[in-house]
């Protein structure tokens, strides 16, 4: 195990790296934080990074790179076609997944687009443990429908179940046996993003794979967050204790027919790609990659990024590397739990998730509790989290709100980026907000896009509650930032 215990018995997420390049951060006074938030129309995506102190929006493309990644980037082979750097990346993917073909894409959603274009037809049904926003948007764009078959405990906020990302395999078996709809593939998502970075177990994936093979339906894995899932299998699944991370990775890949990933997460750089074995799908997928992403030896990625991904994938097989994110997240979850703050448990990967339904139960779903909490935390500490709730859903066809089953504020912990004192600061400001939660009220749209509205939509506070929060901050913290 990689955990470090202090003499006092305290367990801390000790960094197993040292900082060699830094970026200066500015913490604006609380009054300025409010005015920057209002300039950004209460949508944290619209903030300027220079106005953010702790950027916990996402782990996507913002993980710290290692010295070895940086040096590999200097050595990349620049070519439109036939770059040696691509062949090194391809060899690494083949080595880790045991799949012959690797098709590069500019990022995860590029993979999702070409897979949906090829595989999804109007009326199709795509079962999955849980959807991701961009995944579902592409499936729906092609006329398909997503069916979530997440295990029963998956959407329980507070739980001690180690694998809340598991597929409900009984439901999948029944569906594949009885469905009259066309099911082009089954999708499993590692480190299930929207329910709090929760993993599946290897046993669950193996059973799911057996069912798919029995019914001749391909199993597609979204491996964007597989590094966290690997760590949780290694540390939580008794039968896998003796397996190396690499062996677990291969056992996962053996279950799947197609694996795609965002290398903004898996690989600690920026890019993505699709891996698969020899199949009639290879040629049509290659055509779509060339059409949408770029030539088959770069797929929209710069050669420098491909070089960094190759090293990052190899580093993801090192338990002391992949443990860093989950250990920091567990620390946050445990400290916040001690303070009585409602968080998703057990701690997952990707980030610490606040349960906005319980944090601000007085805010109606139509006034976006998790988004309101996100705006309040920016005021409280210059901390940018990401709403993962009703605001991240698109409306029903009749214009009514599609209420998310979970209302979460995700505080992402990009890998190897923040120090423990920054995490402690974040815990402190969340605690202060929890003590002052009655001041927080809702938001409403002033401009609402039709597709993926959370990215660019504009909102306003339903009252002057944000000004009142600033006043409370001043009276509690005096001159402090
Ligand atoms: N699949 C999963 C599970 C993801 O988490 C993401 C991205 C994608 C696919 C799409 O990949 O961004 O490279 O196009 N998640 C980011 C996040 C956006 O912040 O959670 P992408």
XYZ file of C-alpha atoms and ligand atoms in Angstrom:
502
model
C 0.000 0.000 0.000
C 1.098 3.544 -0.701
C -0.444 5.338 2.296
C 1.892 7.163 4.673
C 1.115 7.163 8.395
C 2.596 9.844 10.683
C 3.951 8.957 14.168
C 0.794 10.587 15.586
C -1.284 8.058 13.647
C -2.600 10.712 11.258
C -2.716 9.662 7.616
C -1.782 12.421 5.224
C -1.684 12.400 1.449
C 2.067 12.842 1.205
C 3.280 14.134 -2.144
C 5.645 11.703 -3.848
C 7.064 14.373 -6.145
C 8.715 17.750 -5.764
C 7.703 21.011 -7.381
C 10.156 22.298 -9.979
C 8.062 24.728 -12.001
C 5.435 26.974 -10.441
C 2.720 29.323 -11.643
C 1.907 32.385 -9.538
C -1.641 32.609 -8.226
C -3.576 35.730 -7.280
C -6.247 35.746 -4.574
C -8.565 38.689 -5.184
C -10.408 40.387 -2.296
C -13.918 39.036 -1.744
C -15.625 42.137 -3.234
C -13.660 41.680 -6.463
C -14.462 37.978 -6.521
C -18.137 38.898 -6.527
C -17.757 41.417 -9.337
C -15.718 38.949 -11.458
C -18.408 36.328 -10.874
C -21.112 38.723 -11.990
C -19.084 39.712 -15.073
C -18.954 35.968 -15.848
C -22.765 35.798 -15.501
C -22.506 33.364 -12.596
C -21.115 30.716 -14.943
C -17.697 29.665 -13.671
C -16.698 28.483 -17.168
C -16.858 32.127 -18.222
C -14.376 33.340 -15.585
C -10.905 34.373 -16.618
C -8.304 32.054 -15.145
C -6.326 35.033 -13.836
C -9.224 35.789 -11.479
C -9.324 32.264 -10.051
C -7.257 31.250 -7.007
C -7.771 27.473 -6.863
C -8.983 26.108 -10.168
C -10.879 22.975 -9.213
C -13.118 23.103 -12.280
C -11.709 19.961 -13.806
C -8.788 17.566 -14.001
C -9.000 17.713 -17.795
C -5.774 18.813 -19.486
C -4.534 20.509 -16.295
C -2.705 17.684 -14.513
C 0.912 18.432 -13.663
C 3.379 16.922 -16.083
C 6.450 15.029 -14.998
C 10.002 15.973 -15.900
C 10.074 12.904 -18.135
C 6.977 14.022 -20.010
C 8.443 17.488 -20.526
C 11.709 16.117 -21.843
C 9.928 13.694 -24.187
C 8.045 16.689 -25.624
C 11.340 18.294 -26.645
C 12.261 15.204 -28.573
C 9.047 14.717 -30.569
C 9.220 13.905 -34.261
C 7.300 16.559 -36.188
C 5.523 15.248 -39.274
C 2.019 15.386 -40.702
C 2.261 11.713 -41.679
C 4.303 8.879 -40.240
C 5.649 10.645 -37.143
C 7.886 8.394 -35.060
C 6.231 9.903 -31.988
C 2.893 8.484 -33.092
C 4.373 5.010 -33.499
C 5.748 5.220 -29.956
C 2.320 6.177 -28.634
C 0.693 3.418 -30.676
C 3.170 0.878 -29.281
C 2.439 2.030 -25.715
C -1.319 1.662 -26.214
C -0.827 -1.768 -27.813
C 1.367 -2.766 -24.891
C -1.091 -1.631 -22.207
C -4.346 -2.784 -23.811
C -3.171 -5.711 -25.941
C -5.115 -4.291 -28.903
C -3.625 -4.000 -32.388
C -5.176 -0.771 -33.582
C -4.885 2.751 -32.188
C -6.721 5.626 -33.825
C -5.718 9.057 -32.505
C -8.232 11.820 -31.776
C -7.906 15.397 -30.570
C -9.663 14.613 -27.267
C -12.246 12.286 -25.698
C -15.318 13.747 -27.352
C -13.657 13.389 -30.760
C -13.593 9.629 -30.096
C -17.221 9.750 -28.986
C -18.233 11.596 -32.132
C -16.727 9.104 -34.582
C -17.953 6.102 -32.572
C -21.494 7.509 -32.465
C -21.412 8.444 -36.164
C -20.427 4.879 -37.067
C -22.399 2.829 -34.582
C -25.555 4.717 -33.543
C -28.696 4.804 -35.715
C -32.074 6.437 -34.964
C -34.005 4.324 -32.451
C -30.959 2.520 -31.069
C -30.611 1.930 -27.350
C -27.217 2.167 -25.653
C -27.040 0.683 -22.149
C -24.292 1.956 -19.871
C -23.387 2.135 -16.194
C -23.811 5.920 -16.384
C -23.690 8.588 -19.045
C -21.169 11.370 -19.456
C -22.422 14.711 -20.833
C -20.553 14.666 -24.152
C -21.122 10.921 -24.634
C -24.853 11.268 -24.353
C -24.946 14.392 -26.501
C -23.297 12.494 -29.392
C -25.524 9.433 -28.991
C -28.643 11.593 -28.934
C -27.371 13.618 -31.921
C -27.303 10.377 -33.916
C -30.864 9.477 -32.860
C -29.947 6.999 -30.129
C -31.112 6.767 -26.544
C -29.031 6.174 -23.422
C -30.214 3.668 -20.825
C -28.455 3.832 -17.466
C -28.100 0.520 -15.677
C -26.067 1.705 -12.715
C -26.082 -0.564 -9.651
C -28.561 0.385 -6.929
C -25.999 1.947 -4.582
C -24.492 4.113 -7.341
C -26.632 7.151 -6.695
C -26.671 6.921 -2.901
C -24.706 9.967 -1.736
C -23.356 8.500 1.497
C -22.321 4.899 1.307
C -19.563 2.496 2.215
C -19.877 0.492 -0.998
C -16.443 0.447 -2.646
C -17.661 0.086 -6.264
C -20.579 2.433 -6.843
C -19.772 2.613 -10.570
C -20.735 -1.036 -11.098
C -23.136 -2.074 -13.824
C -26.381 -3.738 -12.747
C -25.523 -6.928 -14.618
C -28.866 -8.627 -13.881
C -30.673 -5.740 -15.540
C -28.230 -5.867 -18.471
C -28.765 -9.616 -18.907
C -32.552 -9.187 -18.946
C -32.313 -6.284 -21.366
C -30.061 -8.064 -23.863
C -32.274 -11.151 -23.718
C -35.578 -9.359 -24.200
C -35.012 -6.028 -25.933
C -36.582 -5.568 -29.330
C -34.577 -2.399 -29.863
C -31.235 -2.471 -31.648
C -28.355 -2.314 -29.160
C -25.186 -1.429 -31.106
C -22.909 -1.591 -28.058
C -22.814 -1.535 -24.282
C -20.725 1.213 -22.675
C -18.862 1.062 -19.387
C -17.270 4.187 -17.945
C -14.266 3.825 -15.653
C -14.148 6.148 -12.625
C -17.746 7.115 -13.353
C -17.563 10.883 -13.624
C -21.044 12.243 -12.933
C -21.740 10.170 -9.828
C -18.592 11.337 -8.050
C -15.688 9.567 -9.762
C -16.857 6.159 -8.534
C -15.152 2.983 -9.820
C -16.378 -0.387 -11.060
C -14.776 -3.602 -9.853
C -12.891 -5.909 -12.167
C -15.294 -8.728 -11.227
C -18.248 -6.569 -12.290
C -16.626 -5.662 -15.606
C -15.773 -9.311 -16.277
C -19.367 -10.359 -15.679
C -20.617 -7.522 -17.885
C -18.217 -8.605 -20.620
C -19.431 -12.218 -20.402
C -23.039 -11.089 -20.873
C -22.115 -8.895 -23.850
C -20.184 -11.736 -25.509
C -23.043 -14.181 -24.949
C -25.294 -11.803 -26.881
C -22.652 -10.753 -29.386
C -22.866 -7.078 -28.435
C -19.546 -5.153 -28.359
C -18.427 -3.723 -25.025
C -17.020 -0.199 -25.283
C -14.982 1.190 -22.397
C -14.581 4.889 -21.724
C -11.166 4.763 -20.050
C -10.748 8.508 -19.518
C -10.691 8.030 -15.738
C -9.247 4.530 -15.694
C -6.158 5.576 -13.713
C -8.354 6.265 -10.658
C -10.338 3.090 -11.280
C -7.084 1.097 -11.445
C -6.027 2.476 -8.070
C -9.384 1.603 -6.501
C -9.348 -1.943 -7.904
C -5.815 -2.400 -6.602
C -6.608 -0.992 -3.149
C -10.225 -2.138 -2.634
C -10.782 -5.394 -4.557
C -9.527 -8.284 -2.470
C -9.008 -10.633 -5.417
C -6.770 -8.101 -7.159
C -4.390 -7.301 -4.264
C -1.605 -9.399 -5.731
C -1.995 -8.097 -9.281
C 0.206 -5.270 -10.560
C -1.479 -2.146 -11.919
C -0.346 -3.221 -15.382
C -1.948 -6.644 -14.967
C -5.205 -5.048 -13.842
C -5.092 -2.722 -16.853
C -4.670 -5.708 -19.182
C -7.445 -7.659 -17.429
C -9.764 -4.665 -17.939
C -8.802 -4.381 -21.613
C -9.324 -8.119 -22.151
C -12.990 -7.600 -21.247
C -13.527 -4.911 -23.881
C -13.877 -4.719 -27.655
C -13.229 -1.000 -27.994
C -11.483 1.338 -25.556
C -11.442 5.082 -25.982
C -10.026 7.728 -23.695
C -9.475 11.387 -23.166
C -5.729 11.822 -22.732
C -6.516 15.105 -21.013
C -7.077 12.765 -18.074
C -5.526 9.351 -18.833
C -2.000 10.193 -19.972
C -1.702 13.532 -18.107
C -1.515 15.577 -21.315
C -4.014 16.648 -24.025
C -5.426 14.341 -26.684
C -7.234 11.047 -26.964
C -7.780 7.962 -29.036
C -9.576 4.713 -29.730
C -8.049 1.252 -29.398
C -9.558 -1.915 -30.820
C -8.661 -5.361 -32.053
C -8.795 -6.479 -35.684
C -12.427 -5.985 -36.744
C -14.553 -4.768 -39.652
C -14.961 -1.529 -37.693
C -11.309 -0.530 -38.137
C -11.522 0.791 -41.705
C -14.714 2.838 -41.343
C -13.433 4.275 -38.058
C -10.166 5.243 -39.733
C -12.130 7.053 -42.440
C -14.088 9.010 -39.838
C -10.898 9.894 -37.953
C -9.321 11.271 -41.120
C -12.489 13.217 -41.905
C -13.068 14.665 -38.434
C -9.871 14.592 -36.418
C -6.792 14.562 -38.618
C -4.487 12.125 -40.376
C -4.085 8.690 -38.788
C -0.703 9.501 -37.258
C -1.807 12.545 -35.263
C -5.632 12.776 -35.123
C -5.619 16.446 -34.122
C -2.900 16.144 -31.477
C 0.415 17.949 -31.623
C 3.401 15.595 -31.694
C 4.535 17.118 -28.406
C 1.323 16.096 -26.713
C 1.597 12.590 -28.182
C 5.092 12.267 -26.733
C 3.822 13.415 -23.316
C 0.874 10.997 -23.444
C 3.171 8.056 -24.210
C 5.177 8.761 -21.061
C 2.038 9.635 -19.059
C 0.391 6.306 -19.911
C 3.454 4.433 -18.704
C 3.559 6.548 -15.517
C -0.099 5.635 -14.921
C 1.021 2.055 -14.332
C 2.925 3.257 -11.233
C 0.814 2.972 -8.087
C 2.600 5.851 -6.346
C 1.623 8.098 -9.259
C -2.035 7.099 -9.571
C -2.555 7.097 -5.797
C -1.895 10.849 -5.501
C -5.280 12.086 -6.738
C -7.400 9.602 -4.772
C -5.366 10.131 -1.570
C -5.806 13.917 -1.674
C -9.494 13.479 -2.423
C -9.908 11.045 0.458
C -8.245 13.560 2.787
C -10.705 16.260 1.718
C -13.676 13.933 2.055
C -12.625 12.776 5.525
C -11.916 16.280 6.840
C -15.181 17.677 5.463
C -17.102 14.728 6.901
C -15.602 15.473 10.341
C -16.905 19.035 9.981
C -20.391 17.744 9.162
C -20.309 18.878 5.517
C -22.320 16.550 3.225
C -19.987 14.925 0.684
C -20.207 11.885 -1.561
C -18.732 8.816 0.100
C -16.737 6.732 -0.272
C -14.215 9.202 -1.704
C -13.887 8.630 -5.440
C -11.382 9.760 -8.026
C -11.320 13.016 -10.002
C -12.444 15.253 -7.146
C -14.257 15.783 -3.878
C -17.998 16.037 -4.480
C -20.234 18.142 -2.240
C -23.824 17.000 -1.942
C -25.682 20.188 -2.861
C -29.104 18.637 -2.171
C -28.202 18.464 1.510
C -25.913 21.502 1.595
C -28.600 23.874 0.318
C -31.880 21.917 0.640
C -33.818 25.201 0.634
C -32.946 25.841 -3.050
C -35.410 24.295 -5.524
C -33.935 22.096 -8.298
C -35.227 24.643 -10.849
C -32.952 27.240 -9.256
C -29.873 25.004 -9.604
C -28.644 24.230 -6.070
C -25.229 22.899 -7.136
C -24.603 25.846 -9.469
C -25.630 28.292 -6.732
C -23.245 26.551 -4.330
C -20.472 26.755 -6.944
C -20.959 30.503 -7.265
C -21.008 30.866 -3.456
C -17.698 28.996 -3.118
C -16.096 31.272 -5.669
C -17.158 34.224 -3.546
C -15.983 32.504 -0.353
C -12.520 31.555 -1.566
C -11.808 32.278 -5.225
C -12.255 28.532 -5.716
C -13.710 27.398 -9.027
C -15.607 24.108 -8.834
C -17.952 22.556 -11.374
C -21.683 22.091 -11.106
C -22.701 18.502 -11.795
C -26.446 18.544 -11.408
C -29.604 19.878 -13.046
C -27.793 22.728 -14.810
C -25.623 20.110 -16.589
C -28.769 18.456 -17.988
C -30.570 19.621 -21.110
C -34.302 20.355 -20.825
C -36.963 17.818 -21.832
C -38.442 18.267 -25.315
C -41.492 20.051 -23.776
C -39.184 22.663 -22.214
C -39.472 21.431 -18.632
C -36.373 20.927 -16.494
C -34.793 17.458 -16.441
C -33.892 17.210 -12.770
C -30.559 15.452 -12.273
C -30.660 12.441 -9.996
C -27.665 13.835 -8.122
C -26.944 17.512 -7.361
C -23.189 17.740 -6.940
C -20.559 20.433 -6.709
C -17.380 18.802 -7.926
C -14.089 20.121 -6.577
C -11.667 18.502 -8.979
C -8.184 17.707 -7.792
C -5.980 17.816 -10.886
C -3.209 15.312 -10.359
C -0.061 16.565 -8.566
C -1.103 20.236 -8.869
C -2.187 21.405 -5.399
C -0.303 21.291 -2.108
C -1.828 20.166 1.163
C -2.088 23.755 2.483
C -4.144 24.731 -0.561
C -6.405 21.765 0.049
C -6.718 22.815 3.716
C -7.666 26.339 2.616
C -10.361 24.874 0.377
C -11.710 22.742 3.237
C -11.805 25.840 5.457
C -13.763 27.950 2.967
C -16.242 25.112 2.316
C -16.673 24.800 6.099
C -17.352 28.535 6.413
C -19.954 28.295 3.651
C -21.567 25.318 5.374
C -21.903 27.431 8.540
C -23.482 30.202 6.458
C -25.480 28.072 4.081
C -28.782 29.740 4.892
C -27.513 32.844 3.038
C -27.117 30.960 -0.254
C -30.052 31.155 -2.684
C -30.716 30.168 -6.286
C -29.782 31.224 -9.810
C -31.839 31.695 -12.970
C -30.883 31.797 -16.655
C -30.665 35.097 -18.475
C -29.370 33.337 -21.628
C -29.838 29.617 -22.094
C -28.201 27.664 -24.954
C -30.044 24.574 -26.213
C -27.091 22.151 -26.249
C -24.727 21.597 -23.295
C -26.089 24.799 -21.753
C -23.778 24.648 -18.739
C -20.715 25.514 -20.818
C -21.803 28.940 -22.063
C -25.153 29.795 -20.451
C -25.551 33.056 -18.509
C -27.282 33.297 -15.131
C -28.125 35.767 -12.366
C -28.805 35.439 -8.654
C -32.515 35.338 -7.783
C -31.963 37.999 -5.079
C -29.153 40.032 -3.486
C -27.933 36.952 -1.575
C -24.429 37.139 -3.043
C -23.927 40.700 -1.700
C -25.098 39.485 1.710
C -22.593 36.626 1.563
C -19.785 39.125 0.862
C -20.886 41.213 3.860
C -20.866 38.125 6.111
C -17.389 37.214 4.848
C -16.096 40.686 5.737
C -17.575 40.576 9.212
C -16.143 37.081 9.879
C -12.703 37.460 8.255
C -11.962 41.188 8.745
C -9.229 42.331 6.375
C -8.260 38.817 5.284
C -8.533 37.934 1.616
N -15.559 10.711 -20.947
C -15.379 11.032 -19.671
C -15.626 10.020 -18.608
C -14.951 12.326 -19.339
O -14.786 12.632 -18.050
C -14.731 13.262 -20.358
C -14.351 14.632 -20.054
C -14.919 12.873 -21.691
C -15.335 11.585 -21.942
C -14.703 13.820 -22.818
O -13.355 14.015 -22.974
O -13.064 16.480 -22.531
O -11.281 15.133 -23.704
O -13.409 15.669 -24.837
N -14.473 15.172 -18.942
C -14.073 16.527 -18.599
C -14.413 16.826 -17.160
C -14.617 17.539 -19.529
O -14.171 17.968 -16.754
O -14.877 15.964 -16.429
P -12.748 15.409 -23.541
